[in-house]
Structure formats: structure tokens, C-alpha cells
Coordinates of N, CA, C and O in Angstrom, one line a residue:
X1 N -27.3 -21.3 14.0 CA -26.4 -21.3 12.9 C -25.0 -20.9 13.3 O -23.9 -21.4 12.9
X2 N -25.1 -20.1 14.2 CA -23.5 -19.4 14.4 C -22.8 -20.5 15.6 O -21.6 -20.7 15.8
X3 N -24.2 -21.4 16.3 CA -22.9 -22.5 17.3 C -22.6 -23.4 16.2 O -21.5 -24.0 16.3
X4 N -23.2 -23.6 15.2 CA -23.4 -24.4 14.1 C -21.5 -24.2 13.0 O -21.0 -25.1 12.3
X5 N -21.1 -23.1 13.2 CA -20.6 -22.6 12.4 C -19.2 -22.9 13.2 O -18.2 -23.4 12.7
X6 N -19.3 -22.5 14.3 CA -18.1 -22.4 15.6 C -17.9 -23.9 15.7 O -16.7 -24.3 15.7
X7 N -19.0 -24.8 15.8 CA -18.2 -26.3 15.8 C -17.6 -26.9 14.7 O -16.9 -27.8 14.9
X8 N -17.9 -26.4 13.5 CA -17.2 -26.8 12.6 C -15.9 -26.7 12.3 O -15.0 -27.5 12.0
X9 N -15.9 -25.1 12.5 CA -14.1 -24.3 13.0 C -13.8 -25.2 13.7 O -13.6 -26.3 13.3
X10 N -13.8 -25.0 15.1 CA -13.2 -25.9 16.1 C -12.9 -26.9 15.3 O -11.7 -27.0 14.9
X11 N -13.9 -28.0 14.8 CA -13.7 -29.4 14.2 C -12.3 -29.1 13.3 O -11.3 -29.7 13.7
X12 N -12.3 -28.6 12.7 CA -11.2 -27.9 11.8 C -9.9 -27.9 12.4 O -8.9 -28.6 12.1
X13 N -9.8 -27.2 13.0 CA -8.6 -26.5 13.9 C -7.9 -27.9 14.9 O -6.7 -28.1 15.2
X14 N -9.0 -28.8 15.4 CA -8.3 -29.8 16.1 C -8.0 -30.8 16.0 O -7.1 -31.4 16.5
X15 N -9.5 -31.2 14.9 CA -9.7 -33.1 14.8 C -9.3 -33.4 13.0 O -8.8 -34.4 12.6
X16 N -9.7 -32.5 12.3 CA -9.6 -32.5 10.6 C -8.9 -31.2 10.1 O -9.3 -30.3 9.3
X17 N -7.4 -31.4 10.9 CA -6.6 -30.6 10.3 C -6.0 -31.0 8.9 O -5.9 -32.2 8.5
X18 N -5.6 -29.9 8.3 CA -4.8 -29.9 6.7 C -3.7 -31.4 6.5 O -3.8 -32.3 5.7
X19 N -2.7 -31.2 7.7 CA -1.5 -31.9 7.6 C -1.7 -33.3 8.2 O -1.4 -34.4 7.6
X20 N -2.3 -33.3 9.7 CA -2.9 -35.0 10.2 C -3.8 -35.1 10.5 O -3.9 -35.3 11.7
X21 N -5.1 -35.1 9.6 CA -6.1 -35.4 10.2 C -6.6 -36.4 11.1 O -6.9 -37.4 10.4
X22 N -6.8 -36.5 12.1 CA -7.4 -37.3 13.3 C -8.7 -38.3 12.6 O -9.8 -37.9 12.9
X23 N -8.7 -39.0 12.0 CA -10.0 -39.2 11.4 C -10.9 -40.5 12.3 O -12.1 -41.0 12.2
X24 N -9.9 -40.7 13.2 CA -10.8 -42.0 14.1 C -11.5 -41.7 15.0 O -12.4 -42.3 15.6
X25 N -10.8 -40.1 15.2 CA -11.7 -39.2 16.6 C -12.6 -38.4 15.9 O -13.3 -37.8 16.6
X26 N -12.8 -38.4 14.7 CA -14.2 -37.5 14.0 C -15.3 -38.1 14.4 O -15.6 -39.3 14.6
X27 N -16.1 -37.1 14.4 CA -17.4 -37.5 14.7 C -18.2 -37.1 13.3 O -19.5 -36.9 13.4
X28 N -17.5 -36.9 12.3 CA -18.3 -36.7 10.8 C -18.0 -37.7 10.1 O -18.4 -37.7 8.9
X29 N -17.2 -38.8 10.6 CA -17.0 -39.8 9.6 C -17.5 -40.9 8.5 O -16.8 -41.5 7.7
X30 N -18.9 -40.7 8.7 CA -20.0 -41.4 8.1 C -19.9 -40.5 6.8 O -19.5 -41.1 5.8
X31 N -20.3 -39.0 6.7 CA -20.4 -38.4 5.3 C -19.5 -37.9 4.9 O -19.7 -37.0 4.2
X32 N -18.0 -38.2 5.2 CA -17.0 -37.6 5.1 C -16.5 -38.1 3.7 O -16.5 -39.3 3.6
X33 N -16.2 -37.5 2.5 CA -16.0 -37.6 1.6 C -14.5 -38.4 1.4 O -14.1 -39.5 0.8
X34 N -13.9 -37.1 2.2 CA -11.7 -37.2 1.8 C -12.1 -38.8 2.2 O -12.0 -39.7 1.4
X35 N -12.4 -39.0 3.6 CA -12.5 -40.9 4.3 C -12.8 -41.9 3.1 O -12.1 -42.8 2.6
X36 N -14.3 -41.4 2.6 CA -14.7 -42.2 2.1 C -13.7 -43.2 0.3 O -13.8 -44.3 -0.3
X37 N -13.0 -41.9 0.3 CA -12.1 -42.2 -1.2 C -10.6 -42.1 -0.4 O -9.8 -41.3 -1.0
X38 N -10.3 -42.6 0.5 CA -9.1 -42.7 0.8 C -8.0 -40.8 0.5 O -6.8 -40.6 0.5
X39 N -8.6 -40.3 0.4 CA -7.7 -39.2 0.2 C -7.7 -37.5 1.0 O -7.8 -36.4 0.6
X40 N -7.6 -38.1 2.3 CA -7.1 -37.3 3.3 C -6.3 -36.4 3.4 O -6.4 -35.2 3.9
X41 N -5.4 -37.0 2.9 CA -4.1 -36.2 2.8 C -4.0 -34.9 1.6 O -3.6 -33.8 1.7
X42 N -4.4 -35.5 0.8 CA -5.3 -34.5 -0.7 C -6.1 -33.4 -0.2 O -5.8 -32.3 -0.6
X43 N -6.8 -33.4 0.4 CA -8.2 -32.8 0.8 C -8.1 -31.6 2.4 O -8.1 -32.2 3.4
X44 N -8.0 -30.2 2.4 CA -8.8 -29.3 1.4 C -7.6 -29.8 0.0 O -6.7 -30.7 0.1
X45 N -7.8 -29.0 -1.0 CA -6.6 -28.9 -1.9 C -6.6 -27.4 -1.6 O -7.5 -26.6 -1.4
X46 N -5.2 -27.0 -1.5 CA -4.4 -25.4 -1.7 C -4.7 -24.9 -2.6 O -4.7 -25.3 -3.7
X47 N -5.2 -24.0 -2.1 CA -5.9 -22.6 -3.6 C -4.3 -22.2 -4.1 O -3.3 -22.4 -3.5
X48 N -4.4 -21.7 -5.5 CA -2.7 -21.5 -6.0 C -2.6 -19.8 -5.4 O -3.4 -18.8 -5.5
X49 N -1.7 -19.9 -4.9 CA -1.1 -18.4 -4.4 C -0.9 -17.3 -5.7 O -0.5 -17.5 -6.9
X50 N -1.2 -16.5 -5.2 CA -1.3 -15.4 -6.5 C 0.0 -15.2 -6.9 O 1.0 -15.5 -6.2
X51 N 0.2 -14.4 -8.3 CA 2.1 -14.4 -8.0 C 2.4 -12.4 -7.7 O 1.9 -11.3 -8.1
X52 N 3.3 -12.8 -7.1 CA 3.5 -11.8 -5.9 C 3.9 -10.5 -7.4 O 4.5 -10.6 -8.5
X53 N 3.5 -9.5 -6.8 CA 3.8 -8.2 -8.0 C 4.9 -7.4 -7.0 O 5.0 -7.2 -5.8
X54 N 5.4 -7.2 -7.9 CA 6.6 -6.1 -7.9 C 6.4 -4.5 -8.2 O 6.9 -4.3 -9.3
X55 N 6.1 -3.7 -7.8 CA 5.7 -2.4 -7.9 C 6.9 -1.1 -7.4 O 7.5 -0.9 -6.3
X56 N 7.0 -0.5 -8.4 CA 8.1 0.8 -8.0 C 7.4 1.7 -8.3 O 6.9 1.8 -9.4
X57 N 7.1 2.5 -7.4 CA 6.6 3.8 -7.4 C 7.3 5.4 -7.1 O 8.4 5.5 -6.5
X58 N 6.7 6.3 -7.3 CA 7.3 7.9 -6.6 C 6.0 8.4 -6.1 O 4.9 8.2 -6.6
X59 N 6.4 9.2 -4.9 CA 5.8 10.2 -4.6 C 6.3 11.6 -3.8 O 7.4 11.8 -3.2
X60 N 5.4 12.6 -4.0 CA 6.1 13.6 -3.6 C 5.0 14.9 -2.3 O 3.9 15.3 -2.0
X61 N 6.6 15.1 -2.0 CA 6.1 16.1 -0.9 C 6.4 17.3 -1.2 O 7.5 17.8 -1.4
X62 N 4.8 17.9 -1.3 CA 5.1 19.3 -1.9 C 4.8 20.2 0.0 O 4.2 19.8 1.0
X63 N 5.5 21.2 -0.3 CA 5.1 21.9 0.9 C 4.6 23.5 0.7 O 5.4 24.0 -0.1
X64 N 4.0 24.1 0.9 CA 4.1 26.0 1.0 C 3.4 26.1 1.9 O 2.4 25.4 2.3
X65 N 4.0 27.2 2.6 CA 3.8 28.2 3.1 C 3.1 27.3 4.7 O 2.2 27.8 5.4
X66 N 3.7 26.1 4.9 CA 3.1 25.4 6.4 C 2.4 24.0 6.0 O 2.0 23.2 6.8
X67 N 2.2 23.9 4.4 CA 1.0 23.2 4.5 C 1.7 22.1 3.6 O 2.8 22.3 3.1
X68 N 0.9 21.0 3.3 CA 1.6 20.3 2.6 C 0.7 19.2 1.5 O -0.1 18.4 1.9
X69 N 1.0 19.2 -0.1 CA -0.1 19.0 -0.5 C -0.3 17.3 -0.7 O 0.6 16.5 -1.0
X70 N -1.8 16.9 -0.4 CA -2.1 15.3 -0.7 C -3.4 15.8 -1.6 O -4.1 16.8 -1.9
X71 N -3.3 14.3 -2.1 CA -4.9 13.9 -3.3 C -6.1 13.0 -2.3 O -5.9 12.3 -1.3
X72 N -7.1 13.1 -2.8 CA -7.7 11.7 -2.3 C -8.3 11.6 -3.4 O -8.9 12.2 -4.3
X73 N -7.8 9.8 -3.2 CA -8.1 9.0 -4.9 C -9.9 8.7 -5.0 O -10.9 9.0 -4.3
X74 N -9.8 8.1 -5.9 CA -11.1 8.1 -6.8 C -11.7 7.5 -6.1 O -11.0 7.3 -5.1
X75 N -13.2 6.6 -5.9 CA -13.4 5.6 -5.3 C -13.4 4.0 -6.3 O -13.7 2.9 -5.8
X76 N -12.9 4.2 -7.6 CA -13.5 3.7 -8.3 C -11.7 3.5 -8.7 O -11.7 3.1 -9.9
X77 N -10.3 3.5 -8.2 CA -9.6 3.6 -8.1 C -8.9 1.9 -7.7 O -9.3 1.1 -6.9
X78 N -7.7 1.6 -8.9 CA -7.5 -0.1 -8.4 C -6.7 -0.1 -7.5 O -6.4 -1.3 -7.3
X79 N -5.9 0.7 -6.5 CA -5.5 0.4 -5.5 C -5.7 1.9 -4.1 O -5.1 3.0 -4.1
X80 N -6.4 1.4 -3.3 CA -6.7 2.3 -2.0 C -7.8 3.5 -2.4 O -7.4 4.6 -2.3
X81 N -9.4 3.1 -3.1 CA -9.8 3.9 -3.6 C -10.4 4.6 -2.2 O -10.4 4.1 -1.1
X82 N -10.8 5.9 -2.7 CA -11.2 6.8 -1.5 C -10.2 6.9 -0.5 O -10.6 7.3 0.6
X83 N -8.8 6.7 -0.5 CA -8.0 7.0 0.7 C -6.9 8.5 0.3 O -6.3 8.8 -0.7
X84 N -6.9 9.2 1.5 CA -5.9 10.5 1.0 C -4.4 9.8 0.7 O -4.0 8.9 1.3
X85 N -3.7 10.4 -0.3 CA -2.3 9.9 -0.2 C -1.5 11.4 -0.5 O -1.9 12.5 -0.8
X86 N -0.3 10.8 -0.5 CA 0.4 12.2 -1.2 C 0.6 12.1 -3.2 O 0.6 11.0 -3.9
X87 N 0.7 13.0 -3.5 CA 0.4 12.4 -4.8 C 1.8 11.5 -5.5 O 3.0 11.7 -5.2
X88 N 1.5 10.6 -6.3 CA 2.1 9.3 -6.7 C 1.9 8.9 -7.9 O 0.9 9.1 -8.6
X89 N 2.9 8.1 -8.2 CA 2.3 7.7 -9.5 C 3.4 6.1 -9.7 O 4.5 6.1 -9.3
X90 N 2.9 4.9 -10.2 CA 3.7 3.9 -10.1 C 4.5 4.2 -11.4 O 4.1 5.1 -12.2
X91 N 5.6 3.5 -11.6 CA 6.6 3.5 -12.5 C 6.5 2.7 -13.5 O 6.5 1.5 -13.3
X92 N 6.5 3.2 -14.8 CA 6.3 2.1 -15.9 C 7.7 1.5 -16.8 O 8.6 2.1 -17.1
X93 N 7.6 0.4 -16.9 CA 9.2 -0.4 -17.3 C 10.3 0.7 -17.6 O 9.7 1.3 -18.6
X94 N 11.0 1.1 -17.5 CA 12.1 1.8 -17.6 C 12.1 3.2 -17.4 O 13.0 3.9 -17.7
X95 N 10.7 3.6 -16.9 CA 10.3 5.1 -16.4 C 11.7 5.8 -15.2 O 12.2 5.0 -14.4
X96 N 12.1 6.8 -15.2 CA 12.3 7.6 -14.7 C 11.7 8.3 -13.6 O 10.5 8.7 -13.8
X97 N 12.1 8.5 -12.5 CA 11.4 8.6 -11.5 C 10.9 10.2 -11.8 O 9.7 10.6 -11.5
X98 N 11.9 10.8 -12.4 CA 11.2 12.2 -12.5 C 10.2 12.5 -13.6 O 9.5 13.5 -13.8
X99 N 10.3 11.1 -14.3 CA 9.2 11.1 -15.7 C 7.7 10.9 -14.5 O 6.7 11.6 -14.7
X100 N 7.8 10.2 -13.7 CA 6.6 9.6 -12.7 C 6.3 10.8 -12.2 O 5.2 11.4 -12.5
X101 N 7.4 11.6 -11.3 CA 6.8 12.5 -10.3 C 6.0 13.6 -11.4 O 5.0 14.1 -10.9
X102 N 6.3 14.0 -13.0 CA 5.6 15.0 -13.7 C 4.3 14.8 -13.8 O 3.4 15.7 -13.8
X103 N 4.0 12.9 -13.9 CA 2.9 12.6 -13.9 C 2.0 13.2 -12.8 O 1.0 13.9 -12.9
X104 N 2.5 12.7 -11.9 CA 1.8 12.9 -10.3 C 1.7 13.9 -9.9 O 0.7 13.9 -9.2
X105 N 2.5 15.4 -10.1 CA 2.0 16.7 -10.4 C 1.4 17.6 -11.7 O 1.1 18.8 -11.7
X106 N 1.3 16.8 -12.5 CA 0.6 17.3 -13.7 C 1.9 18.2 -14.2 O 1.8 19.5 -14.2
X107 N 2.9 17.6 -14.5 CA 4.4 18.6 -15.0 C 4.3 20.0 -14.6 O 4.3 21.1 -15.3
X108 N 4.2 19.6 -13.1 CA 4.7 21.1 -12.4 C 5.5 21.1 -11.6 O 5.8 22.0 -10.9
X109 N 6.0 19.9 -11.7 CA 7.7 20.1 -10.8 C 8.8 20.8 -11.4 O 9.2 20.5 -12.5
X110 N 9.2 21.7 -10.5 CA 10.5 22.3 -11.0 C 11.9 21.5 -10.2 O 13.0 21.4 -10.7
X111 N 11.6 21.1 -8.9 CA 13.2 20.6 -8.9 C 12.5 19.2 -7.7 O 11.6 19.3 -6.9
X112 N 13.6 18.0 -8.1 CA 12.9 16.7 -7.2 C 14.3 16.9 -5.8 O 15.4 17.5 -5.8
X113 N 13.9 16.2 -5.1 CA 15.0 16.0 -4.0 C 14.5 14.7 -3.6 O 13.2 14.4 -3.5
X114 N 15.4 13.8 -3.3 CA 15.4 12.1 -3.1 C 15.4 12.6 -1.8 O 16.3 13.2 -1.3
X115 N 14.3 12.1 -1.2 CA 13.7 12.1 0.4 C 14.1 11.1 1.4 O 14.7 11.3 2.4
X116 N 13.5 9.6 0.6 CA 13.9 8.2 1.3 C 13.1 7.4 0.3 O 12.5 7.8 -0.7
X117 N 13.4 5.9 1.0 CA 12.9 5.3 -0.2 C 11.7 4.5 0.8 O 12.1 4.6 2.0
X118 N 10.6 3.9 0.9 CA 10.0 3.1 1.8 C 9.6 1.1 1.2 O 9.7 0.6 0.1
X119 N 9.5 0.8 1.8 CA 9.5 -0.3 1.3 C 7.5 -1.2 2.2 O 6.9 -1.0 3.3
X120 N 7.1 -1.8 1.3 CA 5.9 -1.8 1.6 C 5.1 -3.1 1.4 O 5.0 -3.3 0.2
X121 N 4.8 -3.7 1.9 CA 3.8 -4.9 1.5 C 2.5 -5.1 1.8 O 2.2 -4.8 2.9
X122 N 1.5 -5.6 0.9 CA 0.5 -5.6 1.3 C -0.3 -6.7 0.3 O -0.2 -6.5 -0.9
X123 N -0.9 -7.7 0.6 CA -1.3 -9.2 -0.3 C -0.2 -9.7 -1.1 O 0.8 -10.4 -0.9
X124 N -0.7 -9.2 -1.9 CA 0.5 -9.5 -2.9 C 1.5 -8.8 -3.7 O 2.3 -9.1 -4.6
X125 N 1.1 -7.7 -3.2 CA 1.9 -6.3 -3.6 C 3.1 -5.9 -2.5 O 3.1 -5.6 -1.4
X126 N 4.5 -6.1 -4.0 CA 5.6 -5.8 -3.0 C 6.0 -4.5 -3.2 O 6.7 -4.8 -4.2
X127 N 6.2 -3.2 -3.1 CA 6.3 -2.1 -3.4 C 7.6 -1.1 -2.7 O 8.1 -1.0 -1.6
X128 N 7.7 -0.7 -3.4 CA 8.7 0.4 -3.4 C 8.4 1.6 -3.7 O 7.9 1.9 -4.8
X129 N 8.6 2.4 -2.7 CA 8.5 4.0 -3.1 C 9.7 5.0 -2.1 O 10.0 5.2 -0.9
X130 N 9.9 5.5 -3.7 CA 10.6 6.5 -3.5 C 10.3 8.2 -3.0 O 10.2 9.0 -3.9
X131 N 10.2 8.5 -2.0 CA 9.6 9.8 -2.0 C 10.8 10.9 -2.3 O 12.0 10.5 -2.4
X132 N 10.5 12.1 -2.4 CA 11.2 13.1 -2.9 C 10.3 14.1 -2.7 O 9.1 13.8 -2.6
X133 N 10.8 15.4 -2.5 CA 10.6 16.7 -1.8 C 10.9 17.3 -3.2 O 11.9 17.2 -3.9
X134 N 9.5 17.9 -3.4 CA 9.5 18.8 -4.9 C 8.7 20.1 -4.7 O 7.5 20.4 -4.2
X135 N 9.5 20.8 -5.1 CA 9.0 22.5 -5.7 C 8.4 22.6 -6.6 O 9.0 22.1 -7.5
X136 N 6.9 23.2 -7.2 CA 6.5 22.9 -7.9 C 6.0 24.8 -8.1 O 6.4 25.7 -7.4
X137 N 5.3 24.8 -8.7 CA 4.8 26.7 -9.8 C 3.0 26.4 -8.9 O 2.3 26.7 -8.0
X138 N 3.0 26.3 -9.0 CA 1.3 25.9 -8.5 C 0.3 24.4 -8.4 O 0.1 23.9 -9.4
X139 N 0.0 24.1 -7.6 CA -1.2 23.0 -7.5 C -1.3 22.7 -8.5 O -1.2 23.5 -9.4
X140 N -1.5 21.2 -8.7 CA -2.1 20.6 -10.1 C -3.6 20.9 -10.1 O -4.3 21.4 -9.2
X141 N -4.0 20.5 -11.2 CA -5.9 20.5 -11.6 C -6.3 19.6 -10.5 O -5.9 18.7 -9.9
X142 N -7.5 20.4 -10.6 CA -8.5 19.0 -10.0 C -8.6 19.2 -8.6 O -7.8 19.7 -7.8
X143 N -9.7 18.7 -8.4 CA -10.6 19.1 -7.2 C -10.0 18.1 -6.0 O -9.9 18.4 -4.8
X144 N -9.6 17.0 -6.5 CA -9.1 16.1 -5.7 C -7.6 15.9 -4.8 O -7.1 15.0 -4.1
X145 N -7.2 17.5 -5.4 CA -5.8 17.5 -4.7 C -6.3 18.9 -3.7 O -7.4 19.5 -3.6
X146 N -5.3 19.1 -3.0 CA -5.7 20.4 -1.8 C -4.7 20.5 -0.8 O -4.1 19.4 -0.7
X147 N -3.9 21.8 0.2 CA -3.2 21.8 0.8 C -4.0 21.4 1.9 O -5.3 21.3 2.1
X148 N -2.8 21.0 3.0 CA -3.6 20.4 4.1 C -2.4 21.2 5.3 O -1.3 21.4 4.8
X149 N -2.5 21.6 6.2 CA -2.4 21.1 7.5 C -1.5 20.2 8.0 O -2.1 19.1 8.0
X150 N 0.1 20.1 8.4 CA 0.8 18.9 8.8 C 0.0 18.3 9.7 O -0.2 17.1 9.7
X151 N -0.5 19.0 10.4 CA -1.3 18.3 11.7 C -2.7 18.0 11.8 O -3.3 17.5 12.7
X152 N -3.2 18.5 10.3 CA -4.7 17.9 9.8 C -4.4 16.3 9.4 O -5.3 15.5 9.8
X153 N -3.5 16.0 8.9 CA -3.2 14.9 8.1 C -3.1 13.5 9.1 O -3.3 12.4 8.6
X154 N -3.0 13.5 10.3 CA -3.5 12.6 11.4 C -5.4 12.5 10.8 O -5.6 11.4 10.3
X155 N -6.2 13.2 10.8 CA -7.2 13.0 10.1 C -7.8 11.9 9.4 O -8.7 11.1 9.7
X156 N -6.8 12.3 8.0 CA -7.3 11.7 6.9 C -6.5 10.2 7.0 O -5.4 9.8 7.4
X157 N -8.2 9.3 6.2 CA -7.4 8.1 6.0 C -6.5 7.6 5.1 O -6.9 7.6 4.0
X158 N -5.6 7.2 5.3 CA -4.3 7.0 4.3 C -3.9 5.7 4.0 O -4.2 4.9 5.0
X159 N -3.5 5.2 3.2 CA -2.7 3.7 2.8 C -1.8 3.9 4.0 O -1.9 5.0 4.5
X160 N -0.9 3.0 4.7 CA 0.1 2.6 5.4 C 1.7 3.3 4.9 O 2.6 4.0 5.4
X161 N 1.6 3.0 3.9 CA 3.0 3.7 3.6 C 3.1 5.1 3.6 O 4.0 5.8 4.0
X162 N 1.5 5.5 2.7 CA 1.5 7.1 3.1 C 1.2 7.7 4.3 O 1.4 9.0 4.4
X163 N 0.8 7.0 5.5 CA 1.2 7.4 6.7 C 2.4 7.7 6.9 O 2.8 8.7 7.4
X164 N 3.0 6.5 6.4 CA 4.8 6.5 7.2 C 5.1 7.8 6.6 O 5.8 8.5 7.3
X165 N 4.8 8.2 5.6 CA 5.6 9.6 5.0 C 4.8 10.9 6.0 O 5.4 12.0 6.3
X166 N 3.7 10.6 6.3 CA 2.8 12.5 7.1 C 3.3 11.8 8.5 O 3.6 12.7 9.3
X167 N 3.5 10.5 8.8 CA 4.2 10.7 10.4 C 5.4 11.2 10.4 O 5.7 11.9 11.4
X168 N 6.6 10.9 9.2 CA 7.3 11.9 9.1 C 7.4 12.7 9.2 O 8.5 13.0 9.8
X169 N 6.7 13.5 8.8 CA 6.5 15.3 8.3 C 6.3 16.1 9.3 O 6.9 17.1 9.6
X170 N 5.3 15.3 10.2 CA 4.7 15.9 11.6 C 6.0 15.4 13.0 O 6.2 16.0 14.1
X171 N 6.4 14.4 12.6 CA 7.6 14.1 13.7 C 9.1 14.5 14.1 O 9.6 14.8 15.1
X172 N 9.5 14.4 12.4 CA 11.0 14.6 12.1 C 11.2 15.3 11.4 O 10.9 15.5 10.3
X173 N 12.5 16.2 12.7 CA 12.8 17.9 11.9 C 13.3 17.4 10.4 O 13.8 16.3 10.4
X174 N 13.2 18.1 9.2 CA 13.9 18.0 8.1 C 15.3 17.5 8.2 O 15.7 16.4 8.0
X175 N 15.9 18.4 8.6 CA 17.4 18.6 9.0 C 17.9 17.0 8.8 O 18.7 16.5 8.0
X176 N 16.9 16.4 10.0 CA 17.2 15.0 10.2 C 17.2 13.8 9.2 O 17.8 12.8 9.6
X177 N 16.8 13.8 8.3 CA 16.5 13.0 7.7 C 17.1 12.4 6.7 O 16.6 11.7 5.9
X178 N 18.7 12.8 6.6 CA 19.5 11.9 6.2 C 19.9 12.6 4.8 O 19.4 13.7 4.4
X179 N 20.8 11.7 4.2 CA 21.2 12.2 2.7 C 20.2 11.9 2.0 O 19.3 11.1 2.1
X180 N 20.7 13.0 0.7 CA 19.5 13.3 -0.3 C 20.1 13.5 -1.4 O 21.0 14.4 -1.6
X181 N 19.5 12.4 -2.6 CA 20.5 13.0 -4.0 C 19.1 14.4 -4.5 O 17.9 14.5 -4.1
X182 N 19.8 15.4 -5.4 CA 19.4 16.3 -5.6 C 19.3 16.3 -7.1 O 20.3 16.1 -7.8
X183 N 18.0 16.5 -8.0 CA 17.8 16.6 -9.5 C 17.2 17.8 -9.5 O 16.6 18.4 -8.6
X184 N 17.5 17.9 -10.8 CA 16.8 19.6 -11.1 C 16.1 18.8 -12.7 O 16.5 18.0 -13.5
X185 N 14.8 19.4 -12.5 CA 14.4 19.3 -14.0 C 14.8 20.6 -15.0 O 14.9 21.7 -14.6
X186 N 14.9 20.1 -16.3 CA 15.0 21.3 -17.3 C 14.2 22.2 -17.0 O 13.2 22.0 -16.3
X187 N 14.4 23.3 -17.5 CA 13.3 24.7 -17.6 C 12.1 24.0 -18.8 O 11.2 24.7 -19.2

């Protein structure tokens, strides 16, 4: 089955390609369907491309005392279930980023600081995240959030973007990291 499977690829790849198919050098020509109805050129047909989503997100870097806090999501979660991240929350039509970050800490931020912004793709997901360095009164609920270890966080498995932010953390002094707009939430 599997040489069975490999000659057909090949067949694919060299003699009954998409754009010119070779159809005089096939050796499937007898039951070949596209041949038999003239329509070669038709045949595969293009699956329709999904339409590409646009996604704005926040997340934030809480830090105390050495450590720095991430979630790990649900498994049952519609994007990256079971992966640690830092906590996040996507942005809803004309949301505020600091309306998102209250989300993502359970409104325990007391002041946001604009970090960087990252830029991300993945299928069909074009995304944007903003991270921001937030002070917060204590840990949100729930079992699923926890301080970590800068250097535990090589560890855990992460989405790609939330890598780029813990390779941050662990690589580059603060200091460095460029300009930062500064919000305070109300009391």
C-alpha cells in the first residue's frame, strides 16, 4: 500500500501535474476521468481558500518578585488548547486594549505599560498583539494561571508568538527594549 501510495505522489508531482499535465506519458490513461471528458485543465478543482481573519489582541507581562505569570489554556480551547501562554485576551470591535488586558487579568491591573507590539501568522490567522507590562494587586482566580520561573518557561509549550515574548524576558535586559507609551487605569 505505501509503494502503492508513493507512485501515485510521484505520478502527481511529474506526469499529472495541476498546470500541464503530461497526459501522453501517463500510464493511467485508460481510467482517467479529466482525459476521458476532455477536461484537464479543470481537474483537480481548487478547494476555496478560507478568508484570512484579522485578529487584535493584548497580552500581559506580569512579573513579582523574579517570576513571571502565564495560564495554560483549556484543552477544549478554540485556539492553542493545552498550550501555556501569557495571559491574553483578543479584542472585540472597538475594545480598548486596557478594557482586554482587565479581561485577561480578571480586573486586577493597576497600571498597563505598552511593551511592543508582535505580529503573527498562522493558517489563516493574521494577528496582532500588543503586549504590555502590567502591575497588578494579586494573581487572578483559577488554577490555570501560576508564577513561573523566567527560566522555567523554556519548558513549557507555548504558541509561537508567546514564545517570542518569554524569549524576550529571558534574553533582553528591560532597559533595552525600546519606547513605551505609559497608561494608568482609574483607582
Amino acid at each position: 500500500a505505501g509503494d502503492f501510495n508513493q507512485a501515485l505522489m510521484e505520478l502527481g508531482a511529474t506526469v499529472c501535474t495541476p498546470k500541464s499535465p503530461s497526459c501522453e506519458r501517463c500510464p493511467w490513461q485508460a481510467p482517467c476521468v479529466a482525459r476521458a471528458t476532455n477536461r484537464q485543465a479543470d481537474l483537480p478543482e481548487a478547494a476555496a481558500r478560507a478568508q484570512t481573519l484579522r485578529v487584535h489582541g493584548v497580552a500581559a507581562i506580569v512579573e513579582q518578585r523574579g517570576q513571571v505569570l502565564v495560564m495554560q489554556l483549556p484543552e477544549d480551547a478554540a485556539r492553542w488548547p493545552g498550550l501555556w501562554c501569557f495571559p491574553h485576551a483578543e479584542l472585540r470591535p472597538g475594545e480598548a486594549p486596557e478594557a482586554g488586558l482587565a479581561r485577561a487579568l480578571g480586573k486586577r491591573a493597576l497600571s498597563f505599560e505598552l511593551e511592543r507590539s508582535l505580529k503573527h501568522s498562522i493558517t489563516r490567522y493574521r494577528i496582532t498583539l500588543d503586549v504590555f507590562r502590567c502591575t497588578t494587586q494579586s494573581k487572578p482566580d483559577g488554577a490555570a494561571f501560576s508564577f513561573r520561573r523566567k527560566g522555567d518557561l523554556d519548558a513549557l509549550a507555548m504558541p509561537a508568538v508567546h514564545r517570542r515574548i518569554a524569549d524576550r524576558l529571558t534574553t533582553a535586559p528591560r532597559a533595552s527594549a525600546g519606547p513605551r507609551a505609559r497608561v494608568r487605569s482609574s483607582p
